[in-house]
XYZ file of C-alpha atoms in Angstrom:
675
model
C 0.145 -0.029 0.120
C 1.518 3.501 -0.927
C 2.799 5.708 1.881
C 0.108 8.321 2.938
C 2.629 11.004 4.448
C 5.153 13.130 2.713
C 8.422 11.271 2.506
C 11.160 12.463 4.636
C 9.223 15.221 6.186
C 9.485 15.193 9.998
C 7.822 18.328 10.932
C 4.514 19.886 9.812
C 4.506 21.077 6.320
C 5.073 24.679 5.861
C 5.804 26.490 2.477
C 4.023 27.122 -0.706
C 4.021 27.002 -4.459
C 7.560 27.755 -5.567
C 7.690 29.046 -9.321
C 11.462 29.786 -9.752
C 10.811 29.737 -13.705
C 9.186 33.240 -13.093
C 12.571 34.619 -11.878
C 16.184 34.853 -12.843
C 18.334 32.253 -11.552
C 20.317 34.648 -9.622
C 17.286 35.003 -7.420
C 17.117 31.331 -6.448
C 19.961 31.478 -3.776
C 18.053 34.321 -2.071
C 14.770 32.343 -2.228
C 16.315 29.397 -0.357
C 18.034 31.529 2.116
C 14.702 33.350 3.092
C 13.047 30.010 3.092
C 15.230 28.721 5.722
C 14.825 32.038 7.727
C 10.941 31.476 7.616
C 10.954 27.932 8.611
C 9.933 26.399 5.247
C 9.729 22.669 5.274
C 8.283 22.056 1.777
C 7.379 23.559 -1.442
C 5.451 22.645 -4.303
C 7.416 22.876 -7.804
C 6.720 22.511 -11.421
C 2.933 22.618 -11.629
C 2.705 24.846 -14.482
C 6.103 24.188 -16.277
C 5.236 21.910 -19.104
C 6.213 24.445 -21.675
C 9.581 24.903 -20.239
C 10.280 21.046 -19.575
C 9.154 20.094 -23.111
C 9.539 23.326 -25.249
C 8.887 21.187 -28.334
C 7.363 17.917 -29.042
C 9.625 15.087 -27.790
C 12.343 17.764 -26.772
C 12.973 17.900 -23.013
C 14.811 20.468 -20.849
C 15.302 19.278 -17.270
C 18.404 21.106 -16.617
C 16.839 24.070 -14.707
C 14.598 21.731 -12.577
C 17.567 19.710 -11.758
C 19.326 22.750 -10.400
C 16.205 23.839 -8.461
C 15.701 20.574 -6.671
C 19.375 20.153 -5.791
C 19.410 23.673 -4.371
C 16.297 22.876 -2.330
C 17.661 19.545 -1.124
C 21.019 21.134 -0.106
C 18.995 23.437 1.992
C 16.744 20.726 3.760
C 13.672 21.624 1.920
C 11.309 18.988 0.838
C 9.596 19.069 -2.590
C 5.925 18.389 -3.771
C 6.625 17.830 -7.463
C 3.911 18.715 -9.860
C 3.092 17.056 -13.102
C 2.405 19.880 -15.322
C -0.714 18.411 -17.105
C -3.163 21.339 -16.137
C -1.339 23.592 -18.563
C -0.414 21.917 -21.835
C 1.977 23.979 -23.988
C 0.994 26.253 -27.039
C 2.733 23.931 -29.536
C 0.422 21.062 -28.237
C -2.792 22.967 -28.822
C -1.448 24.154 -32.338
C -0.902 20.421 -33.249
C -4.171 19.256 -31.468
C -6.728 22.085 -31.368
C -9.564 19.549 -30.721
C -8.003 19.058 -27.267
C -9.608 22.377 -26.242
C -12.882 21.976 -24.443
C -16.273 22.878 -26.085
C -19.067 24.508 -24.394
C -22.625 23.271 -24.298
C -23.375 25.975 -26.759
C -20.914 24.678 -29.194
C -18.044 27.258 -28.661
C -14.546 26.037 -28.491
C -12.251 27.674 -25.940
C -8.871 29.053 -26.792
C -5.359 28.815 -25.622
C -4.168 31.455 -23.131
C -5.495 30.616 -19.751
C -5.204 27.439 -17.600
C -7.155 24.124 -17.306
C -8.656 24.259 -20.804
C -8.584 20.576 -21.450
C -10.924 18.166 -23.116
C -10.322 15.125 -20.578
C -11.725 12.674 -23.285
C -9.182 13.725 -25.931
C -6.740 10.792 -26.608
C -3.789 13.133 -27.715
C -4.090 15.057 -24.365
C -4.040 11.757 -22.618
C -0.975 10.499 -24.300
C 1.066 13.794 -23.999
C 0.184 13.810 -20.278
C 1.304 10.290 -19.738
C 4.427 10.988 -21.752
C 5.559 14.089 -19.601
C 4.570 12.284 -16.350
C 6.584 9.223 -17.230
C 9.485 11.370 -18.051
C 9.426 13.183 -14.657
C 8.975 9.997 -12.786
C 11.855 8.506 -14.624
C 14.223 11.344 -13.738
C 13.040 12.374 -10.271
C 11.205 9.365 -8.896
C 14.102 8.525 -6.502
C 15.380 12.281 -5.912
C 16.536 12.684 -2.315
C 14.176 15.972 -2.091
C 11.032 14.389 -3.273
C 8.326 14.181 -0.691
C 5.214 14.053 -2.624
C 3.904 13.890 -6.095
C 1.335 16.449 -7.073
C -0.827 15.448 -10.118
C -2.234 18.337 -12.289
C -3.958 21.243 -10.297
C -7.417 21.684 -8.990
C -9.326 19.292 -11.226
C -12.650 20.855 -12.207
C -11.643 24.422 -12.049
C -12.076 26.589 -14.069
C -13.882 24.255 -16.505
C -14.775 20.483 -16.041
C -17.299 19.493 -18.702
C -16.662 19.339 -22.524
C -19.315 18.851 -24.975
C -17.364 17.912 -28.237
C -17.646 14.891 -30.413
C -14.753 13.088 -28.717
C -16.771 13.423 -25.412
C -19.946 12.246 -27.069
C -18.352 8.998 -28.111
C -16.663 8.604 -24.698
C -20.058 9.315 -22.992
C -21.791 6.616 -25.144
C -18.968 4.082 -23.991
C -19.556 5.102 -20.268
C -23.360 4.625 -20.683
C -22.729 1.135 -22.197
C -20.329 0.192 -19.429
C -22.926 1.674 -16.875
C -26.327 0.556 -18.108
C -25.356 -2.291 -20.649
C -28.296 -1.521 -22.947
C -30.006 1.334 -24.524
C -33.325 0.076 -22.992
C -31.787 0.430 -19.338
C -30.646 3.918 -20.321
C -34.456 4.835 -21.498
C -35.672 3.427 -18.106
C -33.175 5.293 -15.990
C -33.749 8.657 -17.813
C -37.454 8.206 -18.251
C -37.368 9.067 -22.023
C -41.013 8.108 -22.450
C -41.536 11.648 -21.193
C -41.705 14.191 -24.135
C -40.880 11.359 -26.720
C -37.145 11.205 -25.977
C -36.895 7.403 -26.588
C -33.616 6.205 -28.157
C -33.210 2.809 -30.067
C -29.501 2.992 -30.172
C -26.658 4.401 -27.973
C -25.212 5.966 -31.113
C -28.327 8.339 -30.974
C -27.188 9.909 -27.622
C -25.222 13.117 -27.531
C -23.923 15.204 -24.505
C -26.710 17.479 -22.986
C -26.109 20.418 -25.463
C -28.193 23.457 -25.552
C -31.812 22.602 -26.389
C -34.777 24.706 -26.831
C -36.151 24.275 -23.354
C -35.103 22.201 -20.364
C -33.312 18.927 -21.364
C -33.633 15.649 -19.827
C -32.661 15.767 -16.123
C -31.574 12.043 -15.863
C -29.273 12.791 -18.842
C -27.944 15.934 -17.323
C -27.186 14.210 -13.999
C -25.546 11.363 -15.641
C -23.225 13.593 -17.676
C -22.027 15.285 -14.532
C -21.220 11.812 -13.264
C -19.414 10.930 -16.605
C -17.415 14.252 -16.594
C -16.296 13.465 -12.872
C -15.423 9.762 -13.689
C -13.481 10.918 -16.883
C -11.456 13.442 -15.077
C -10.588 10.809 -12.398
C -9.570 8.360 -15.204
C -6.902 10.868 -16.193
C -5.753 11.195 -12.611
C -5.463 7.484 -12.046
C -3.416 7.148 -15.356
C -0.789 9.660 -14.035
C -1.057 8.297 -10.435
C -0.398 4.662 -11.496
C 2.595 5.777 -13.648
C 4.036 7.486 -10.559
C 3.279 4.551 -8.239
C 5.092 2.277 -10.770
C 8.184 4.393 -11.401
C 8.402 6.088 -7.952
C 7.481 3.537 -5.343
C 6.926 4.722 -1.754
C 6.260 8.460 -2.633
C 2.649 9.270 -1.959
C 0.596 10.725 -4.847
C -2.032 13.476 -4.407
C -3.838 16.317 -6.277
C -5.175 19.412 -4.660
C -8.861 19.284 -4.049
C -11.264 22.474 -3.604
C -13.719 20.947 -1.130
C -15.227 24.115 0.131
C -18.819 24.356 -1.326
C -18.162 28.039 -2.235
C -15.248 26.983 -4.555
C -15.914 23.854 -6.474
C -19.163 21.962 -7.329
C -18.151 19.549 -10.229
C -16.143 16.905 -8.288
C -17.482 14.081 -6.258
C -15.044 14.243 -3.363
C -16.257 11.252 -1.685
C -15.080 9.233 -4.851
C -11.673 11.303 -5.236
C -10.802 10.726 -1.661
C -10.628 7.013 -2.217
C -8.042 7.542 -5.124
C -5.377 9.756 -3.685
C -2.760 8.475 -1.242
C -2.926 11.787 0.785
C -5.857 14.095 0.760
C -4.735 17.704 0.174
C -6.883 20.927 -0.148
C -6.785 24.457 -1.309
C -8.909 27.014 0.568
C -9.545 30.696 0.114
C -11.699 32.940 2.014
C -14.734 34.143 0.258
C -15.475 37.568 1.223
C -19.103 37.969 0.762
C -19.994 39.614 4.022
C -20.239 36.069 5.891
C -18.156 35.085 8.686
C -15.176 33.719 6.826
C -13.792 31.723 9.673
C -16.892 29.517 9.728
C -16.555 28.642 5.940
C -12.980 27.866 6.688
C -13.852 25.616 9.607
C -16.510 23.889 7.369
C -14.189 23.348 4.426
C -11.498 21.847 6.829
C -14.028 19.440 8.395
C -15.318 18.475 4.817
C -11.710 17.677 3.743
C -10.863 15.560 6.958
C -14.080 13.681 6.254
C -13.142 13.081 2.659
C -9.877 11.661 4.089
C -11.920 9.309 6.354
C -10.820 11.118 9.251
C -6.976 10.719 8.643
C -4.641 13.850 8.771
C -4.678 15.738 5.428
C -2.720 18.706 4.230
C -3.608 22.236 3.537
C -1.765 22.663 0.170
C -2.911 26.204 -0.640
C -4.381 29.072 0.956
C -3.381 32.936 1.066
C -1.125 35.076 3.231
C -3.380 37.922 2.736
C -5.757 39.125 -0.035
C -6.367 37.264 -3.195
C -6.848 38.804 -6.713
C -9.989 37.023 -8.327
C -12.811 38.457 -6.189
C -14.759 41.591 -6.934
C -13.247 43.188 -3.779
C -10.094 41.564 -2.168
C -9.351 42.816 1.258
C -6.326 42.240 3.191
C -6.096 39.763 6.075
C -6.082 41.626 9.355
C -2.872 41.372 11.624
C -2.764 37.792 12.992
C -5.377 36.423 10.705
C -3.052 34.536 8.595
C -1.785 32.545 11.459
C -5.257 32.065 13.039
C -6.539 30.683 9.754
C -3.529 28.389 9.277
C -3.878 27.025 12.751
C -7.660 26.696 12.351
C -6.950 24.322 9.507
C -4.470 22.396 11.500
C -6.771 22.118 14.343
C -9.234 20.496 12.113
C -6.809 17.700 10.806
C -4.104 19.279 8.585
C -0.732 18.310 9.135
C 0.707 21.642 7.878
C -0.214 24.975 6.090
C 1.104 25.867 2.805
C 0.353 29.001 0.552
C 0.038 30.276 -3.022
C 2.718 31.291 -3.402
C 6.258 31.706 -2.211
C 7.337 34.812 -4.102
C 4.647 37.142 -5.336
C 4.651 37.495 -8.978
C 5.497 40.601 -11.071
C 3.628 39.519 -14.156
C 0.485 37.447 -15.080
C -2.992 37.172 -13.938
C -2.259 36.709 -10.350
C 0.262 39.426 -9.706
C -1.970 41.015 -7.205
C -2.461 37.734 -5.132
C -0.623 37.868 -1.916
C 2.366 35.566 -1.218
C 4.720 34.579 1.434
C 7.311 37.037 0.082
C 5.460 40.108 -0.958
C 6.370 42.670 -3.618
C 7.770 44.812 -0.599
C 10.190 41.981 0.566
C 11.152 41.228 4.011
C 10.217 44.834 5.392
C 6.621 44.097 5.348
C 3.921 42.915 7.715
C 3.154 39.725 5.748
C 6.671 38.715 5.671
C 7.120 39.225 9.476
C 3.888 37.224 10.135
C 5.203 34.543 7.829
C 8.398 33.999 9.978
C 6.376 34.030 13.099
C 3.925 31.318 11.762
C 6.863 29.171 10.718
C 8.335 29.147 14.250
C 4.549 28.504 15.639
C 4.155 25.340 13.421
C 7.718 24.136 14.221
C 6.793 24.153 17.918
C 3.607 22.018 17.023
C 5.388 19.104 15.325
C 4.294 16.588 17.899
C 0.793 16.782 16.650
C 1.672 15.218 13.264
C -0.526 12.098 12.677
C -3.063 12.860 15.381
C -6.714 13.021 14.515
C -9.386 15.688 15.208
C -12.382 14.585 17.417
C -15.734 15.141 16.161
C -19.139 15.532 18.093
C -21.798 15.205 15.312
C -22.043 14.231 11.687
C -23.657 16.327 8.782
C -24.744 14.356 5.692
C -23.616 15.767 2.407
C -23.566 14.228 -1.069
C -22.193 15.937 -4.190
C -24.477 13.989 -6.526
C -27.440 14.955 -4.640
C -26.282 18.733 -5.005
C -25.895 18.175 -8.770
C -29.267 16.781 -8.997
C -30.979 19.398 -6.808
C -29.464 22.106 -8.885
C -30.830 21.050 -12.242
C -33.712 23.219 -13.660
C -37.285 23.169 -12.936
C -37.570 22.378 -9.340
C -40.355 23.853 -7.189
C -38.465 27.033 -5.836
C -35.302 28.655 -7.253
C -34.691 30.094 -3.777
C -34.133 26.697 -2.215
C -30.212 26.317 -2.272
C -28.833 23.247 -0.707
C -25.474 24.902 -0.224
C -27.080 27.729 1.683
C -28.781 24.969 4.043
C -25.528 23.132 4.439
C -23.877 26.523 5.238
C -26.594 27.439 7.803
C -26.743 24.118 9.689
C -23.090 23.915 9.897
C -22.968 27.543 11.132
C -25.704 26.632 13.774
C -23.647 23.590 15.112
C -20.389 25.679 14.964
C -22.047 28.312 17.238
C -22.940 25.352 19.620
C -19.220 24.607 19.689
C -19.785 21.250 18.271
C -17.090 19.753 15.757
C -18.609 18.406 12.675
C -17.696 15.343 10.610
C -19.246 15.214 7.174
C -20.450 11.758 5.890
C -21.935 10.083 2.911
C -25.510 9.180 3.431
C -24.745 5.302 3.077
C -21.755 5.438 5.472
C -21.670 4.112 8.914
C -23.123 6.609 11.308
C -23.167 4.664 14.625
C -20.354 6.723 16.192
C -22.434 9.912 16.214
C -25.046 10.712 18.703
C -26.532 13.377 16.481
C -26.714 13.332 12.517
C -28.022 16.348 10.546
C -29.467 16.295 7.038
C -29.473 19.970 5.624
C -30.241 18.944 2.202
C -30.410 15.644 0.376
C -32.981 15.885 -2.396
C -31.518 12.702 -3.972
C -31.372 9.700 -1.597
C -31.063 6.024 -2.626
C -32.964 3.249 -0.947
C -29.560 2.143 0.745
C -29.308 5.579 2.342
C -32.860 5.629 3.476
C -32.353 2.217 4.905
C -29.021 3.431 6.638
C -30.809 6.397 8.394
C -33.698 4.207 9.463
C -31.430 1.783 11.139
C -29.314 4.604 12.597
C -32.338 6.043 14.373
C -33.964 2.529 15.464
C -30.446 1.790 17.036
C -30.458 4.999 19.286
C -29.376 7.898 17.134
C -30.842 11.239 16.818
C -31.630 12.543 13.361
C -32.463 16.096 12.093
C -33.782 16.291 8.491
C -34.610 19.576 6.664
C -37.237 19.927 3.844
C -37.047 18.484 0.265
C -34.890 15.615 1.279
C -35.446 11.985 0.295
C -37.536 12.959 -2.723
C -35.650 11.158 -5.692
C -33.420 8.109 -6.256
C -30.063 8.142 -8.023
C -31.759 8.591 -11.394
C -33.715 11.702 -10.326
C -36.839 9.812 -10.436
C -39.345 10.378 -7.611
C -39.540 7.524 -5.153
C -42.935 5.640 -5.430
C -45.614 6.890 -2.936
C -45.900 9.971 -0.951
C -43.111 12.374 -0.095
C -40.523 12.225 1.403
C -39.877 8.738 -0.316
C -37.118 6.720 1.591
C -37.514 8.642 4.824
C -41.368 8.240 5.346
C -41.121 5.525 7.867
C -38.046 7.093 9.609
C -39.823 10.416 9.980
C -43.216 8.888 10.859
C -45.048 11.227 8.423
C -45.839 11.932 4.698
C -46.047 15.242 2.771
C -48.974 15.833 0.565
C -47.688 18.860 -1.357
C -44.814 21.369 -1.431
C -45.905 25.007 -1.056
C -42.990 27.213 -1.734
C -43.232 30.807 -0.685
C -42.994 33.803 -2.913
C -39.955 36.035 -2.657
C -39.716 37.904 0.712
C -42.684 35.977 1.987
C -42.468 34.571 5.489
C -44.512 32.416 7.890
C -44.650 32.152 11.590
C -44.365 28.858 13.578
C -45.923 28.458 17.063
C -44.456 26.233 19.610
C -46.060 24.305 22.578
C -44.482 26.629 25.198
C -45.610 29.733 23.372
C -42.311 30.097 21.533
C -42.416 31.622 17.883
C -40.060 30.723 15.027
C -39.863 32.281 11.566
C -39.624 30.445 8.187
C -39.220 31.620 4.591
C -38.629 30.137 1.224
C -40.637 26.862 1.686
C -43.430 25.059 3.335
C -45.373 21.755 3.130
C -48.526 20.091 3.768
C -47.239 17.638 6.371
C -49.442 14.655 7.458
C -48.245 13.296 10.729
C -48.445 9.636 11.091
C -46.670 8.319 14.340
C -44.597 11.708 14.556
C -45.828 14.253 16.975
C -46.005 18.016 16.077
C -43.731 20.389 17.860
C -44.095 23.586 16.054
C -47.195 24.476 13.851
C -47.619 26.951 11.136
C -49.266 29.852 12.540
C -50.139 31.425 9.282
C -50.107 31.260 5.558
C -51.464 28.572 3.221
C -50.244 25.859 5.588
C -51.671 27.381 8.859
C -52.476 24.883 11.492
C -50.428 22.061 9.773
C -47.286 20.699 11.424
C -44.255 22.446 10.713
C -41.571 20.760 12.695
C -42.163 17.212 14.056
C -40.396 14.556 16.262
C -40.769 10.895 15.830
C -39.622 8.181 18.433
C -38.434 5.203 16.262
C -36.950 2.233 18.104
C -34.372 3.569 20.514
C -33.906 6.914 18.706
C -35.504 10.024 17.584
C -35.977 11.636 14.135
C -36.792 15.440 13.650
C -38.344 17.005 10.604
C -38.379 20.669 9.723
C -40.546 21.531 6.650
C -39.532 25.172 6.219
C -36.373 27.282 6.022
C -35.583 28.521 9.539
C -33.384 31.243 10.308
C -30.444 31.164 12.652
C -32.480 31.620 15.735
C -34.832 28.795 14.684
C -32.051 26.354 13.673
C -30.536 27.058 17.004
C -33.918 26.228 18.860
C -34.321 23.197 16.751
C -30.746 21.806 17.231
C -31.151 22.436 21.007
C -33.911 20.260 21.214
C -32.245 17.665 19.110
C -29.150 17.826 21.159
C -31.170 17.049 24.328
C -32.281 13.962 22.602
C -28.793 13.111 21.738
C -27.480 13.769 25.172
C -25.065 16.352 23.989
C -24.294 18.738 26.950
C -24.522 22.395 26.177
C -21.140 24.424 26.036
C -22.453 27.751 27.155
C -19.257 28.560 28.975
C -17.662 29.216 25.532
C -17.917 32.755 23.775
C -19.294 33.053 20.241
C -16.578 32.721 17.650
C -14.057 31.120 20.132
C -13.267 27.703 18.603
C -12.415 24.824 20.708
C -11.221 21.706 18.805
C -9.318 18.650 19.860
C -6.808 16.418 18.186
C -5.701 12.999 19.748
C -3.114 10.491 19.146
C -4.002 7.034 17.833
C -4.120 5.567 21.206
C -6.281 8.362 22.354
C -3.767 8.874 25.178
C -2.438 12.337 23.950
C -4.862 15.092 23.653
C -4.135 18.685 22.017
C -6.608 21.336 22.649
C -6.706 24.170 20.127
C -8.536 27.287 21.312
C -8.860 29.900 18.551
C -10.185 33.404 19.542
C -11.724 35.032 16.263
C -12.975 37.941 18.250
C -11.540 41.306 19.432
C -11.849 40.636 23.051
C -9.657 38.271 25.403
C -11.440 34.902 26.197
C -11.118 32.329 29.028
C -11.536 28.515 27.924
C -12.218 26.070 30.484
C -9.605 23.071 30.577
C -10.556 19.514 31.633
C -7.063 18.801 32.777
C -3.551 20.543 33.272
C -1.322 20.760 30.311
C 1.424 22.625 28.510
C 0.691 25.453 26.110
C 2.939 24.677 23.031
C 3.175 28.155 21.554
C 4.355 29.807 24.680
C 5.762 26.954 26.617
C 3.772 27.926 29.691
C 1.833 25.675 31.975
C -2.124 25.930 31.771
C -4.751 24.792 34.121
C -8.217 25.754 35.041
C -9.068 28.347 32.658
C -6.911 29.076 29.619
C -6.461 32.840 28.645
C -6.735 33.323 24.884
C -5.821 36.839 23.944
C -8.074 38.607 21.239
C -7.244 37.058 17.751
C -4.816 34.742 19.086
C -4.602 30.877 19.090
C -3.392 28.579 22.001
C -2.678 24.992 21.724
C -2.536 22.912 24.878
C -0.962 19.486 25.183
C -3.259 18.050 28.040
C -1.521 15.930 30.749
C -2.501 12.250 31.159
């Protein structure tokens, strides 16, 4: 089995993308000197260098890369070596213009950006395999090599191509998946609107049609696109495994729901040796540290709970949003250590030295345009020292309290056209439920709907429009065996082909929730409804309501007005040893907190009221569970106190800690607890 930790790395990974090809060779010595000053332990090299490594077909120039890797090795810096297959050279596209992707409207993209690839194209596949082979043959046993980095951010900026090569490949995928054209017709429901096929050769990608196309076809094309890209990753990975045994192979994910929606990361997590992720703050007015925590938890979950690695984030502002604010003093370290708290064995950035040219010249870097006399540089050096003091946490695992179910394929299906309301956004519900759990100071694991949930006292389902029979059975068994389940509206509606489950809504969840839904009743824009509770409490909902018919479920909150007035809005069902809650409207933050408070009582999760809002407390434990590291992260402008369950040593200051741990405003403290 391949190794899963960077080879030869004995400390937490710290560094960033290093692109020496952008600079004169005279700068390289200064680079490594400053890397050592900053405490850099690993850099990513060669990701966008195909045109320099192979300046003409079959002609290779490895001399500059030999010198770079040698220089890094001499200075004790490990290398995450990229296969540059995200950016084929101009000469390749001149020879093979059909390797450029085509949009659903029939427009072929041009060369001049990045990631412009038709992943079904045979010439691209052959060229990618060739450059990967040449790199592995030359550097597979290089003493600086710690990790192989295949491609870059698959799925961004374009994933799907609709060209004729993809059409032929799609038909082969359908034949492998379904066997016969009749099975495709059944899965897609082509009897509707006269879309019946008599031969697989009649099927094309879901290109632009006069009105809404077949949803089953659209969903399968998303699956096909994801599977095709994974094929290309596996081809490169297998070459590297064969020619460079013992060195783990990865590719950098973008798991944040705010950053990539075209990859099924549950499937991708099974393909890499080490899960790595890129994360960038989305400055849309939300609490960015909550999105960061959510992305880190999701990445750790894709890794099966094992340590993972933050391969890219920013030292300060980025350059690709409408507005790109700088990070506040101390925020870079706080962001980095928040990822570490939630399972990353290090923190790396894009990039080492800030570019003078190109599309990302205003993207922050470890070494800014202003050099070493800058705030960012001073904070980089401080962070390097902090991470060095935390080396003993390598390999430990983050402890979670609850699980949130998420499925990328359900997200794809939900986001197809002609749903009951365009205002229902599964990502928004996932964000909202996660934020409510975060504010209750609960650490979250994400889980696939068909995975083992027995370890979690509470499982939350923010949005699972698509739910297989296996997933429905899994949730029923989870509740019957003593678990507490919370399900939000419009979940359990269709199967894996986007076909509505037979019988009343919510399909596979009817028995678990102890109810049926007669009809959806989405609300108009800005329309709201009131919910009345048994104790006189009142909640507010918007976007969605339903005509809920309780069976064995009890009504907890009732619609007080609107078309569904007098009907159940929130229900609770005792099934076997456990409890299932259902909410049939979109609750605001106050309502979600109330709902999760009741569910937490059922799950016997004690409240953590002693912790202030926006002060995170997360724990990582050793494999044996005998060593616990408590991370306390203060995102506020006020000093905070965090209760400790045992004495310990604070690793960043070296001080002893007991009772209540002082965490200054904007600071992080990491305590190794005794015993």
